[in-house]
Short mmCIF file of C-alpha atoms in Angstrom, two decimals:
data_model
loop_
_atom_site.label_atom_id
_atom_site.label_comp_id
_atom_site.label_asym_id
_atom_site.label_seq_id
_atom_site.Cartn_x
_atom_site.Cartn_y
_atom_site.Cartn_z
CA UNK A 645 29.32 20.51 -1.70
CA UNK A 646 29.53 20.78 2.05
CA UNK A 647 25.73 20.72 2.20
CA UNK A 648 25.61 17.48 0.23
CA UNK A 649 28.15 15.84 2.54
CA UNK A 650 26.22 16.96 5.56
CA UNK A 651 22.98 15.58 4.07
CA UNK A 652 24.68 12.25 3.43
CA UNK A 653 25.92 12.02 7.02
CA UNK A 654 22.41 12.66 8.32
CA UNK A 655 20.87 10.17 5.91
CA UNK A 656 23.40 7.46 6.75
CA UNK A 657 22.56 7.84 10.42
CA UNK A 658 18.85 7.54 9.61
CA UNK A 659 19.37 4.49 7.42
CA UNK A 660 21.31 2.77 10.18
CA UNK A 661 18.51 3.31 12.69
CA UNK A 662 16.04 2.31 10.05
CA UNK A 663 17.92 -0.95 9.38
CA UNK A 664 18.05 -1.83 13.06
CA UNK A 665 14.31 -1.23 13.28
CA UNK A 666 13.57 -3.37 10.23
CA UNK A 667 15.62 -6.24 11.65
CA UNK A 668 12.96 -6.58 14.33
CA UNK A 669 10.34 -7.27 11.71
CA UNK A 670 11.93 -10.10 9.79
CA UNK A 671 8.53 -11.74 9.43
CA UNK A 672 7.66 -8.88 7.10
CA UNK A 673 10.42 -10.01 4.78
CA UNK A 674 8.83 -13.43 4.24
CA UNK A 675 5.38 -11.88 3.86
CA UNK A 676 6.50 -9.32 1.30
CA UNK A 677 8.46 -11.98 -0.59
CA UNK A 678 5.42 -14.26 -0.79
CA UNK A 679 3.27 -11.37 -1.90
CA UNK A 680 5.71 -10.39 -4.65
CA UNK A 681 6.01 -13.97 -5.91
CA UNK A 682 2.20 -14.27 -5.95
CA UNK A 683 1.69 -11.05 -7.92
CA UNK A 684 4.48 -11.97 -10.34
CA UNK A 685 2.71 -15.28 -10.94
CA UNK A 686 -0.60 -13.47 -11.56
CA UNK A 687 1.12 -11.07 -13.97
CA UNK A 688 2.73 -13.95 -15.89
CA UNK A 689 -0.60 -15.79 -16.06
CA UNK A 690 -2.18 -12.63 -17.45
CA UNK A 691 0.47 -12.42 -20.15
CA UNK A 692 0.03 -16.14 -20.82
CA UNK A 693 -3.72 -15.56 -21.23
CA UNK A 694 -3.12 -12.82 -23.78
CA UNK A 695 -0.64 -15.00 -25.65
CA UNK A 696 -3.17 -17.81 -25.75
CA UNK A 697 -4.98 -15.62 -28.28
CA UNK A 698 -2.11 -13.91 -30.10
CA UNK A 699 1.53 -14.44 -31.01
CA UNK A 700 2.74 -10.91 -30.32
CA UNK A 701 1.85 -7.76 -28.37
CA UNK A 702 2.89 -4.61 -30.21
CA UNK A 703 5.66 -6.55 -31.91
CA UNK A 704 6.91 -8.21 -28.70
CA UNK A 705 6.92 -11.98 -28.26
CA UNK A 706 5.92 -13.79 -25.05
CA UNK A 707 9.37 -13.93 -23.46
CA UNK A 708 10.11 -10.35 -24.52
CA UNK A 709 7.02 -9.22 -22.59
CA UNK A 710 8.19 -11.29 -19.60
CA UNK A 711 11.56 -9.49 -19.77
CA UNK A 712 9.59 -6.24 -19.55
CA UNK A 713 7.55 -7.61 -16.66
CA UNK A 714 10.78 -8.28 -14.78
CA UNK A 715 11.91 -4.71 -15.38
CA UNK A 716 8.50 -3.51 -14.15
CA UNK A 717 8.86 -5.52 -10.96
CA UNK A 718 12.39 -4.26 -10.35
CA UNK A 719 11.22 -0.69 -10.84
CA UNK A 720 8.24 -1.02 -8.51
CA UNK A 721 10.70 -2.57 -6.04
CA UNK A 722 12.65 0.70 -6.10
CA UNK A 723 9.39 2.62 -5.62
CA UNK A 724 8.37 0.50 -2.62
CA UNK A 725 11.85 0.56 -1.06
CA UNK A 726 12.58 4.27 -1.35
CA UNK A 727 9.82 6.44 -2.78
CA UNK A 728 6.62 5.35 -1.06
CA UNK A 729 8.07 5.35 2.48
CA UNK A 730 10.02 8.56 1.76
CA UNK A 731 8.45 11.18 -0.44
CA UNK A 732 5.16 9.29 -0.38
CA UNK A 733 4.85 10.39 3.22
CA UNK A 734 5.04 14.08 2.30
CA UNK A 735 1.27 14.84 2.17
CA UNK A 736 0.92 13.58 5.76
CA UNK A 737 3.86 15.77 6.84
CA UNK A 738 2.35 18.80 5.14
CA UNK A 739 -1.03 18.20 6.74
CA UNK A 740 0.33 17.61 10.23
CA UNK A 741 3.02 20.27 10.09
CA UNK A 742 5.76 17.67 10.66
CA UNK A 743 7.56 19.16 7.66
CA UNK A 744 8.71 21.93 10.01
CA UNK A 745 11.11 19.47 11.58
CA UNK A 746 12.63 18.76 8.18
CA UNK A 747 12.94 22.39 7.12
CA UNK A 748 14.87 23.43 10.22
CA UNK A 749 17.51 20.78 9.53
CA UNK A 750 20.65 21.99 7.73
CA UNK A 751 20.05 19.63 4.81
CA UNK A 752 18.45 19.85 1.37
CA UNK A 753 14.76 19.34 2.13
CA UNK A 754 13.85 17.54 -1.12
CA UNK A 755 16.82 15.20 -0.85
CA UNK A 756 16.14 14.46 2.77
CA UNK A 757 12.39 13.93 2.35
CA UNK A 758 13.00 11.65 -0.62
CA UNK A 759 15.55 9.32 0.90
CA UNK A 760 14.88 9.45 4.62
CA UNK A 761 13.51 5.93 4.95
CA UNK A 762 14.16 2.62 3.25
CA UNK A 763 11.84 -0.38 3.32
CA UNK A 764 14.84 -2.60 2.80
CA UNK A 765 12.88 -5.86 2.55
CA UNK A 766 11.29 -4.66 -0.67
CA UNK A 767 14.74 -4.66 -2.31
CA UNK A 768 13.94 -8.34 -2.83
CA UNK A 769 11.46 -7.20 -5.49
CA UNK A 770 14.32 -5.62 -7.43
CA UNK A 771 16.34 -8.83 -7.26
CA UNK A 772 13.35 -11.00 -8.22
CA UNK A 773 12.46 -8.70 -11.10
CA UNK A 774 15.95 -8.62 -12.55
CA UNK A 775 16.18 -12.39 -12.05
CA UNK A 776 12.98 -12.88 -14.01
CA UNK A 777 14.27 -10.62 -16.79
CA UNK A 778 17.51 -12.60 -16.98
CA UNK A 779 15.61 -15.91 -17.12
CA UNK A 780 13.21 -14.66 -19.78
CA UNK A 781 16.10 -13.25 -21.76
CA UNK A 782 17.76 -16.67 -21.74
CA UNK A 783 14.48 -18.18 -23.02
CA UNK A 784 14.43 -15.83 -25.99
CA UNK A 785 17.79 -17.25 -27.03
CA UNK A 786 19.14 -13.78 -27.76
CA UNK A 787 22.80 -13.13 -27.06
CA UNK A 788 23.35 -10.30 -24.62
CA UNK A 789 26.33 -8.12 -25.46
CA UNK A 790 28.10 -5.30 -23.70
CA UNK A 791 25.95 -2.70 -25.48
CA UNK A 792 22.75 -4.31 -24.17
CA UNK A 793 24.02 -4.33 -20.60
CA UNK A 794 25.39 -0.78 -20.70
CA UNK A 795 22.31 0.67 -22.39
CA UNK A 796 20.08 -1.20 -19.93
CA UNK A 797 21.92 0.24 -16.94
CA UNK A 798 21.69 3.75 -18.39
CA UNK A 799 18.02 3.50 -19.39
CA UNK A 800 17.05 1.83 -16.08
CA UNK A 801 18.65 4.77 -14.28
CA UNK A 802 16.58 7.06 -16.52
CA UNK A 803 13.49 5.02 -15.60
CA UNK A 804 14.17 5.57 -11.89
CA UNK A 805 14.66 9.29 -12.56
CA UNK A 806 11.35 9.51 -14.44
CA UNK A 807 9.43 7.58 -11.77
CA UNK A 808 11.03 9.70 -9.06
CA UNK A 809 10.02 12.86 -10.93
CA UNK A 810 6.43 11.65 -11.22
CA UNK A 811 6.38 11.11 -7.44
CA UNK A 812 7.89 14.52 -6.71
CA UNK A 813 5.33 16.12 -9.02
CA UNK A 814 2.34 14.31 -7.51
CA UNK A 815 3.50 14.83 -3.94
CA UNK A 816 4.19 18.54 -4.55
CA UNK A 817 0.49 18.94 -5.26
CA UNK A 818 0.01 18.21 -1.56
CA UNK A 819 1.03 21.81 -0.89
CA UNK A 820 -2.01 22.98 -2.86
CA UNK A 821 -4.50 20.23 -2.06
CA UNK A 822 -3.88 19.56 1.59
CA UNK A 823 -7.05 17.50 2.00
CA UNK A 824 -6.19 14.97 -0.70
CA UNK A 825 -4.76 11.98 1.15
CA UNK A 826 -4.42 9.47 -1.63
CA UNK A 827 -2.34 11.28 -4.24
CA UNK A 828 -0.04 8.23 -4.42
CA UNK A 829 -3.00 6.24 -5.75
CA UNK A 830 -2.75 8.23 -8.98
CA UNK A 831 0.74 6.83 -9.42
CA UNK A 832 -0.49 3.28 -8.78
CA UNK A 833 -3.21 3.80 -11.39
CA UNK A 834 -0.88 5.15 -14.04
CA UNK A 835 2.10 2.83 -13.55
CA UNK A 836 -0.06 -0.26 -14.14
CA UNK A 837 -0.07 0.68 -17.80
CA UNK A 838 3.72 0.18 -17.83
CA UNK A 839 3.30 -3.61 -17.52
CA UNK A 840 3.10 -3.90 -21.29
CA UNK A 841 5.19 -2.49 -24.12
CA UNK A 842 3.89 0.91 -25.11
CA UNK A 843 3.59 -0.27 -28.73
CA UNK A 844 0.73 -2.56 -27.64
CA UNK A 845 -1.51 0.44 -26.97
CA UNK A 846 -3.69 2.32 -29.46
CA UNK A 847 -2.14 5.47 -30.95
CA UNK A 848 -3.78 8.03 -28.66
CA UNK A 849 -2.73 6.22 -25.46
CA UNK A 850 0.76 5.72 -26.88
CA UNK A 851 1.06 9.48 -27.36
CA UNK A 852 -0.02 10.07 -23.77
CA UNK A 853 2.46 7.53 -22.39
CA UNK A 854 5.41 8.89 -24.39
CA UNK A 855 4.87 12.63 -24.01
CA UNK A 856 2.34 13.52 -21.30
CA UNK A 857 2.64 10.85 -18.59
CA UNK A 858 6.07 9.57 -19.63
CA UNK A 859 5.74 5.96 -18.46
CA UNK A 860 6.92 4.66 -21.84
CA UNK A 861 10.41 5.58 -20.66
CA UNK A 862 10.09 3.55 -17.47
CA UNK A 863 9.78 -0.04 -18.67
CA UNK A 864 9.51 -0.21 -22.45
CA UNK A 865 12.85 1.50 -23.05
CA UNK A 866 15.01 -0.50 -20.56
CA UNK A 867 13.34 -3.74 -21.70
CA UNK A 868 14.03 -2.71 -25.31
CA UNK A 869 17.66 -2.29 -24.34
CA UNK A 870 17.79 -5.84 -22.94
CA UNK A 871 16.01 -7.42 -25.91
CA UNK A 872 18.27 -5.62 -28.37
CA UNK A 873 15.60 -3.47 -30.00
CA UNK A 874 16.85 -0.12 -28.69
CA UNK A 875 18.05 2.42 -31.21
CA UNK A 876 21.19 4.26 -29.90
CA UNK A 877 19.55 7.61 -30.68
CA UNK A 878 16.56 6.62 -28.55
CA UNK A 879 18.93 5.84 -25.68
CA UNK A 880 20.29 9.38 -26.00
CA UNK A 881 16.75 10.76 -25.96
CA UNK A 882 16.02 8.72 -22.85
CA UNK A 883 18.88 10.43 -21.05
CA UNK A 884 17.51 13.82 -22.15
CA UNK A 885 14.04 12.88 -20.90
CA UNK A 886 15.43 11.70 -17.55
CA UNK A 887 17.40 14.89 -16.96
CA UNK A 888 14.50 17.09 -18.11
CA UNK A 889 12.07 15.25 -15.81
CA UNK A 890 14.38 15.66 -12.81
CA UNK A 891 14.86 19.36 -13.58
CA UNK A 892 11.16 20.06 -14.06
CA UNK A 893 10.18 18.26 -10.86
CA UNK A 894 12.87 20.09 -8.90
CA UNK A 895 11.47 23.39 -10.18
CA UNK A 896 7.93 22.39 -9.20
CA UNK A 897 9.15 21.34 -5.75
CA UNK A 898 10.69 24.78 -5.15
CA UNK A 899 7.53 26.59 -6.25
CA UNK A 900 5.41 24.27 -4.13
CA UNK A 901 7.58 24.57 -1.02
CA UNK A 902 7.10 28.36 -1.07
CA UNK A 903 3.40 27.74 -0.41
CA UNK A 904 4.12 25.86 2.80
CA UNK A 905 3.01 27.89 5.77
CA UNK A 906 3.17 25.13 8.38
CA UNK A 907 0.11 23.66 10.01
CA UNK A 908 1.47 24.61 13.40
CA UNK A 909 0.61 22.83 16.57
CA UNK B 918 -46.80 4.90 24.45
CA UNK B 919 -46.15 1.98 22.19
CA UNK B 920 -42.55 0.98 21.77
CA UNK B 921 -41.10 1.94 18.44
CA UNK B 922 -40.76 -1.00 16.18
CA UNK B 923 -37.24 -2.22 15.51
CA UNK B 924 -37.73 -1.62 11.82
CA UNK B 925 -38.58 2.05 12.36
CA UNK B 926 -35.54 2.50 14.60
CA UNK B 927 -33.27 0.84 12.10
CA UNK B 928 -34.71 3.01 9.32
CA UNK B 929 -33.99 6.19 11.27
CA UNK B 930 -30.51 4.98 12.12
CA UNK B 931 -29.82 4.25 8.46
CA UNK B 932 -31.11 7.66 7.39
CA UNK B 933 -28.66 9.26 9.80
CA UNK B 934 -25.73 6.97 8.87
CA UNK B 935 -26.33 7.58 5.17
CA UNK B 936 -26.58 11.33 5.63
CA UNK B 937 -23.30 11.47 7.53
CA UNK B 938 -21.58 9.13 5.05
CA UNK B 939 -22.71 11.36 2.15
CA UNK B 940 -21.41 14.46 3.89
CA UNK B 941 -18.04 12.86 4.63
CA UNK B 942 -17.74 11.76 0.98
CA UNK B 943 -18.63 15.25 -0.17
CA UNK B 944 -15.83 16.61 1.99
CA UNK B 945 -13.36 14.16 0.47
CA UNK B 946 -14.61 14.44 -3.12
CA UNK B 947 -11.11 14.98 -4.54
CA UNK B 948 -9.84 11.78 -2.91
CA UNK B 949 -12.89 9.94 -4.20
CA UNK B 950 -12.23 11.19 -7.73
CA UNK B 951 -8.72 9.71 -7.46
CA UNK B 952 -10.07 6.34 -6.25
CA UNK B 953 -12.47 6.41 -9.19
CA UNK B 954 -9.60 6.95 -11.65
CA UNK B 955 -7.69 4.11 -10.00
CA UNK B 956 -10.71 1.83 -10.30
CA UNK B 957 -11.19 2.30 -14.01
CA UNK B 958 -7.55 2.03 -15.12
CA UNK B 959 -7.51 -1.76 -14.85
CA UNK B 960 -10.45 -2.29 -17.26
CA UNK B 961 -9.04 0.41 -19.56
CA UNK B 962 -5.64 -1.30 -19.75
CA UNK B 963 -7.18 -4.75 -20.30
CA UNK B 964 -9.44 -3.29 -22.98
CA UNK B 965 -6.51 -1.58 -24.72
CA UNK B 966 -4.53 -4.84 -24.86
CA UNK B 967 -7.50 -6.88 -26.17
CA UNK B 968 -8.21 -4.09 -28.68
CA UNK B 969 -4.69 -4.54 -29.99
CA UNK B 970 -4.99 -8.35 -30.06
CA UNK B 971 -8.36 -8.16 -31.87
CA UNK B 972 -6.83 -6.03 -34.65
CA UNK B 973 -6.68 -9.10 -36.87
CA UNK B 974 -10.31 -10.10 -36.27
CA UNK B 975 -12.59 -11.49 -33.58
CA UNK B 976 -11.02 -13.36 -30.64
CA UNK B 977 -13.24 -16.34 -29.81
CA UNK B 978 -16.32 -14.37 -30.81
CA UNK B 979 -15.24 -11.09 -29.22
CA UNK B 980 -14.69 -8.29 -31.72
CA UNK B 981 -13.11 -4.95 -30.77
CA UNK B 982 -16.61 -3.59 -30.24
CA UNK B 983 -17.53 -6.60 -28.13
CA UNK B 984 -14.52 -5.98 -25.89
CA UNK B 985 -15.49 -2.30 -25.60
CA UNK B 986 -18.96 -3.21 -24.32
CA UNK B 987 -17.59 -5.89 -22.01
CA UNK B 988 -15.06 -3.62 -20.32
CA UNK B 989 -17.52 -0.74 -19.97
CA UNK B 990 -19.65 -3.29 -18.14
CA UNK B 991 -16.69 -4.40 -16.00
CA UNK B 992 -15.88 -0.79 -15.04
CA UNK B 993 -19.49 -0.13 -14.02
CA UNK B 994 -20.15 -3.37 -12.15
CA UNK B 995 -16.77 -3.30 -10.44
CA UNK B 996 -17.36 0.23 -9.18
CA UNK B 997 -20.79 -0.76 -7.88
CA UNK B 998 -19.50 -3.88 -6.10
CA UNK B 999 -16.03 -2.86 -4.81
CA UNK B 1000 -15.06 -3.95 -1.32
CA UNK B 1001 -12.54 -2.11 0.80
CA UNK B 1002 -13.86 -2.70 4.30
CA UNK B 1003 -11.18 -5.24 5.20
CA UNK B 1004 -8.57 -2.45 5.23
CA UNK B 1005 -10.73 -0.30 7.51
CA UNK B 1006 -11.34 -3.16 9.91
CA UNK B 1007 -7.65 -3.98 9.93
CA UNK B 1008 -6.83 -0.39 10.89
CA UNK B 1009 -9.64 -0.16 13.45
CA UNK B 1010 -8.48 -3.28 15.25
CA UNK B 1011 -4.79 -2.37 15.09
CA UNK B 1012 -5.21 1.21 16.24
CA UNK B 1013 -8.00 0.65 18.74
CA UNK B 1014 -10.66 2.49 16.74
CA UNK B 1015 -12.79 -0.65 17.01
CA UNK B 1016 -13.32 -0.02 20.71
CA UNK B 1017 -15.70 2.92 20.49
CA UNK B 1018 -17.52 1.24 17.61
CA UNK B 1019 -18.23 -1.75 19.85
CA UNK B 1020 -19.84 0.45 22.47
CA UNK B 1021 -22.47 1.78 20.06
CA UNK B 1022 -26.00 0.39 20.17
CA UNK B 1023 -25.69 -0.56 16.50
CA UNK B 1024 -23.25 -3.10 15.02
CA UNK B 1025 -20.35 -1.55 13.05
CA UNK B 1026 -21.44 -3.39 9.92
CA UNK B 1027 -24.40 -1.00 9.50
CA UNK B 1028 -22.03 1.95 9.35
CA UNK B 1029 -20.03 0.08 6.71
CA UNK B 1030 -23.17 -0.70 4.68
CA UNK B 1031 -24.18 2.97 4.74
CA UNK B 1032 -20.65 4.01 3.70
CA UNK B 1033 -20.78 1.55 0.83
CA UNK B 1034 -24.12 2.83 -0.44
CA UNK B 1035 -23.10 6.48 -0.09
CA UNK B 1036 -19.88 5.87 -2.02
CA UNK B 1037 -20.93 3.41 -4.69
CA UNK B 1038 -24.21 5.06 -5.65
CA UNK B 1039 -22.77 8.37 -6.89
CA UNK B 1040 -19.50 6.96 -8.29
CA UNK B 1041 -21.23 4.16 -10.21
CA UNK B 1042 -23.69 6.75 -11.51
CA UNK B 1043 -20.75 8.75 -12.88
CA UNK B 1044 -19.46 5.71 -14.79
CA UNK B 1045 -22.98 5.01 -16.05
CA UNK B 1046 -23.27 8.62 -17.24
CA UNK B 1047 -19.93 8.32 -19.06
CA UNK B 1048 -21.18 5.11 -20.69
CA UNK B 1049 -24.41 6.79 -21.81
CA UNK B 1050 -22.57 9.81 -23.25
CA UNK B 1051 -19.97 7.55 -24.89
CA UNK B 1052 -22.69 5.49 -26.58
CA UNK B 1053 -24.08 8.63 -28.24
CA UNK B 1054 -20.80 9.21 -30.06
CA UNK B 1055 -19.54 5.62 -30.26
CA UNK B 1056 -22.28 3.25 -31.46
CA UNK B 1057 -20.09 0.22 -30.71
CA UNK B 1058 -20.56 0.54 -26.95
CA UNK B 1059 -24.37 0.75 -27.17
CA UNK B 1060 -26.10 -2.15 -25.52
CA UNK B 1061 -29.49 -3.33 -26.80
CA UNK B 1062 -32.51 -1.45 -25.44
CA UNK B 1063 -34.13 -4.13 -23.30
CA UNK B 1064 -35.48 -2.71 -20.02
CA UNK B 1065 -36.35 -6.19 -18.75
CA UNK B 1066 -32.73 -7.32 -19.17
CA UNK B 1067 -31.46 -4.15 -17.50
CA UNK B 1068 -33.72 -4.74 -14.52
CA UNK B 1069 -32.39 -8.30 -14.21
CA UNK B 1070 -28.88 -6.86 -14.48
CA UNK B 1071 -29.52 -4.38 -11.66
CA UNK B 1072 -30.76 -7.19 -9.40
CA UNK B 1073 -27.62 -9.19 -10.20
CA UNK B 1074 -25.41 -6.16 -9.47
CA UNK B 1075 -27.12 -5.71 -6.10
CA UNK B 1076 -26.58 -9.35 -5.17
CA UNK B 1077 -22.98 -9.18 -6.39
CA UNK B 1078 -22.33 -6.11 -4.25
CA UNK B 1079 -23.79 -7.92 -1.22
CA UNK B 1080 -21.62 -11.02 -1.77
CA UNK B 1081 -18.44 -9.01 -2.20
CA UNK B 1082 -19.31 -6.90 0.82
CA UNK B 1083 -19.84 -9.81 3.20
CA UNK B 1084 -16.88 -11.65 1.69
CA UNK B 1085 -14.58 -8.66 2.28
CA UNK B 1086 -16.04 -7.87 5.68
CA UNK B 1087 -15.83 -11.44 6.99
CA UNK B 1088 -12.27 -11.86 5.71
CA UNK B 1089 -11.34 -8.50 7.20
CA UNK B 1090 -12.70 -9.54 10.60
CA UNK B 1091 -10.06 -12.27 10.72
CA UNK B 1092 -7.91 -9.34 11.87
CA UNK B 1093 -9.27 -10.21 15.32
CA UNK B 1094 -6.89 -13.16 15.21
CA UNK B 1095 -4.15 -12.29 12.70
CA UNK B 1096 -2.32 -9.19 11.49
CA UNK B 1097 -2.36 -10.51 7.93
CA UNK B 1098 -6.08 -10.58 7.20
CA UNK B 1099 -5.68 -8.08 4.36
CA UNK B 1100 -3.22 -10.48 2.70
CA UNK B 1101 -6.10 -12.96 2.39
CA UNK B 1102 -8.18 -10.26 0.74
CA UNK B 1103 -5.34 -9.57 -1.69
CA UNK B 1104 -5.06 -13.27 -2.46
CA UNK B 1105 -8.74 -13.36 -3.44
CA UNK B 1106 -8.27 -10.14 -5.39
CA UNK B 1107 -5.48 -11.76 -7.43
CA UNK B 1108 -7.53 -14.87 -8.15
CA UNK B 1109 -10.53 -12.73 -9.12
CA UNK B 1110 -8.48 -11.17 -11.93
CA UNK B 1111 -9.15 -14.38 -13.82
CA UNK B 1112 -12.08 -16.16 -12.20
CA UNK B 1113 -14.29 -13.04 -11.96
CA UNK B 1114 -13.58 -12.04 -15.54
CA UNK B 1115 -11.78 -8.85 -14.65
CA UNK B 1116 -9.06 -9.07 -17.29
CA UNK B 1117 -10.94 -11.13 -19.88
CA UNK B 1118 -14.42 -12.53 -20.49
CA UNK B 1119 -14.59 -15.99 -18.89
CA UNK B 1120 -15.14 -17.62 -22.27
CA UNK B 1121 -11.56 -16.70 -23.24
CA UNK B 1122 -10.13 -18.66 -20.29
CA UNK B 1123 -9.15 -22.33 -20.54
CA UNK B 1124 -12.38 -24.41 -20.12
CA UNK B 1125 -11.01 -26.28 -17.12
CA UNK B 1126 -10.42 -23.02 -15.25
CA UNK B 1127 -13.97 -21.89 -16.00
CA UNK B 1128 -15.26 -25.25 -14.80
CA UNK B 1129 -13.55 -24.78 -11.42
CA UNK B 1130 -14.62 -21.14 -11.23
CA UNK B 1131 -18.33 -21.89 -11.37
CA UNK B 1132 -18.12 -23.70 -8.03
CA UNK B 1133 -16.65 -20.58 -6.37
CA UNK B 1134 -18.18 -17.14 -5.81
CA UNK B 1135 -15.87 -15.31 -8.22
CA UNK B 1136 -17.90 -15.46 -11.46
CA UNK B 1137 -21.11 -14.39 -9.71
CA UNK B 1138 -19.71 -11.14 -8.34
CA UNK B 1139 -18.64 -9.62 -11.67
CA UNK B 1140 -18.79 -11.77 -14.77
CA UNK B 1141 -22.47 -12.75 -14.40
CA UNK B 1142 -23.91 -9.20 -14.02
CA UNK B 1143 -21.63 -7.87 -16.77
CA UNK B 1144 -22.69 -10.60 -19.17
CA UNK B 1145 -26.36 -9.89 -18.47
CA UNK B 1146 -25.76 -6.27 -19.48
CA UNK B 1147 -23.75 -7.10 -22.61
CA UNK B 1148 -26.27 -9.73 -23.70
CA UNK B 1149 -24.01 -12.78 -23.36
CA UNK B 1150 -26.48 -14.34 -20.90
CA UNK B 1151 -29.47 -15.42 -22.98
CA UNK B 1152 -31.15 -18.67 -21.94
CA UNK B 1153 -33.25 -18.99 -18.80
CA UNK B 1154 -30.94 -21.79 -17.66
CA UNK B 1155 -28.02 -19.36 -17.66
CA UNK B 1156 -30.05 -16.86 -15.65
CA UNK B 1157 -31.19 -19.54 -13.22
CA UNK B 1158 -27.68 -20.87 -12.68
CA UNK B 1159 -26.31 -17.35 -12.20
CA UNK B 1160 -28.90 -16.21 -9.69
CA UNK B 1161 -28.75 -19.54 -7.84
CA UNK B 1162 -24.97 -19.19 -7.56
CA UNK B 1163 -25.38 -15.66 -6.27
CA UNK B 1164 -27.95 -16.62 -3.63
CA UNK B 1165 -25.98 -19.62 -2.40
CA UNK B 1166 -22.76 -17.61 -2.05
CA UNK B 1167 -24.55 -14.68 -0.45
CA UNK B 1168 -25.94 -17.06 2.17
CA UNK B 1169 -22.53 -18.63 2.75
CA UNK B 1170 -20.68 -15.34 3.18
CA UNK B 1171 -23.45 -13.89 5.33
CA UNK B 1172 -23.24 -16.91 7.64
CA UNK B 1173 -19.45 -16.74 7.70
CA UNK B 1174 -19.69 -13.06 8.62
CA UNK B 1175 -22.05 -13.83 11.52
CA UNK B 1176 -19.78 -16.63 12.69
CA UNK B 1177 -16.57 -14.59 12.55
CA UNK B 1178 -18.25 -11.54 14.08
CA UNK B 1179 -19.67 -13.33 17.15
CA UNK B 1180 -16.52 -15.36 17.75
CA UNK B 1181 -14.13 -12.54 16.96
CA UNK B 1182 -15.84 -10.06 19.26
CA UNK B 1183 -15.44 -12.47 22.17
CA UNK B 1184 -11.83 -13.14 21.26
CA UNK B 1185 -11.15 -9.40 21.03
CA UNK B 1186 -12.75 -8.79 24.42
CA UNK B 1187 -10.36 -11.33 25.88
CA UNK B 1188 -7.23 -9.57 24.67
CA UNK B 1189 -8.23 -5.95 24.14
CA UNK B 1190 -7.13 -3.44 26.74
#
């Protein structure tokens, strides 16, 4: 308990410095906002193109898919704000030996490495994404009740846990494959599949996305919660998946960290 | 002793640049495998979605099998014509790595060309091999045996790679003036999703969009070579229009590169330390 409090104190100090630094680069905020709006527009045009030739994708209507797109954007916003600048930097630290400086600190190394840096401007992606979901939801004309909101909050938290676990897993490989610089690219490749409901994919891919690379739990499930198609039992399973993913990645991290011998220098 | 001809010198320089680029790629083969995976996920996802849409029958003439052939073509041509140099240039200029490149007796673009050949040759060959093996087990992705058409396709792929290369390189060189040159590359990348036929064959786009696209370089760098391979390009008029578009845009981007390079180098000299 004391360790956790100590870690939080250290992190808060880092975030404060980090915030002051980011304030100097306010131009980046406008640039990243424009970029997000542009890519959201491209994504919506893509969906519009598909729906020019069909009336549903895996049982989802146009606005339902846009709800999911909003969730996708919010989730990648979390990735860009926290994960990429934090744990995404791990392979570089392993290669250069900078991880030494983390390990000697009296804090939990995984926790510290994961949350040491925030690209605060990218939080705008989360806001834009959730805004798009809300707008699309209004277009579907569905009423949104308490259950929808609560189950969305729970399943979105699960989605963050799953995405975080994927990052921890990929980045832990850096301890084995020191020369591989672009491990994060594997995440970028895989997560692109989460732009569409998992039911739109052929059976074999669907199996992969539910059980092997669990991205079905990252966007399809929270968007199902919002559009009122989520079975309560599936929500329970989502929580199980989230906890299991966190546990498994924590285990892998500990095994991986034992391999670290420091680059020295 | 007679002076060595410029051609012979350039040939030797290229042999050396290619050899070193190959060796570097061999060293980073795991990273390259990851880039390869990243490159093919986009066509796979698009294919999967169209596969699901085409469940009820052909979509504007494209059956499930037709989509399979098209996206195999997209994966291959895209790998052979990718352009990433803008990000390198951006880094070189920002971190000062451009300086030692400027002192060499050979322009940095030759190093980039060698890197491109060393990377795209083997990785495109891997995708081609996968396509060949896949077509043994999956007749739907077989393309008609027409060596003449394949040869025309290879020429178109080469021209497409050259256009995309000079396009990316010239845009990247804008980093001499601005820190957001890569944003311009991303902008083109986003537009090319549609106008190059990356997420759908052009014939599935609204006709007005296709009409605008043909006046830009986008269709000639991906859609045209792919449609030669899949057999969608049939008449000599279509071939003529495609190759003409490729040559015109290659000339334009080559000239723009020369312009930006000569001007930018001077500008850089003025501010660089």
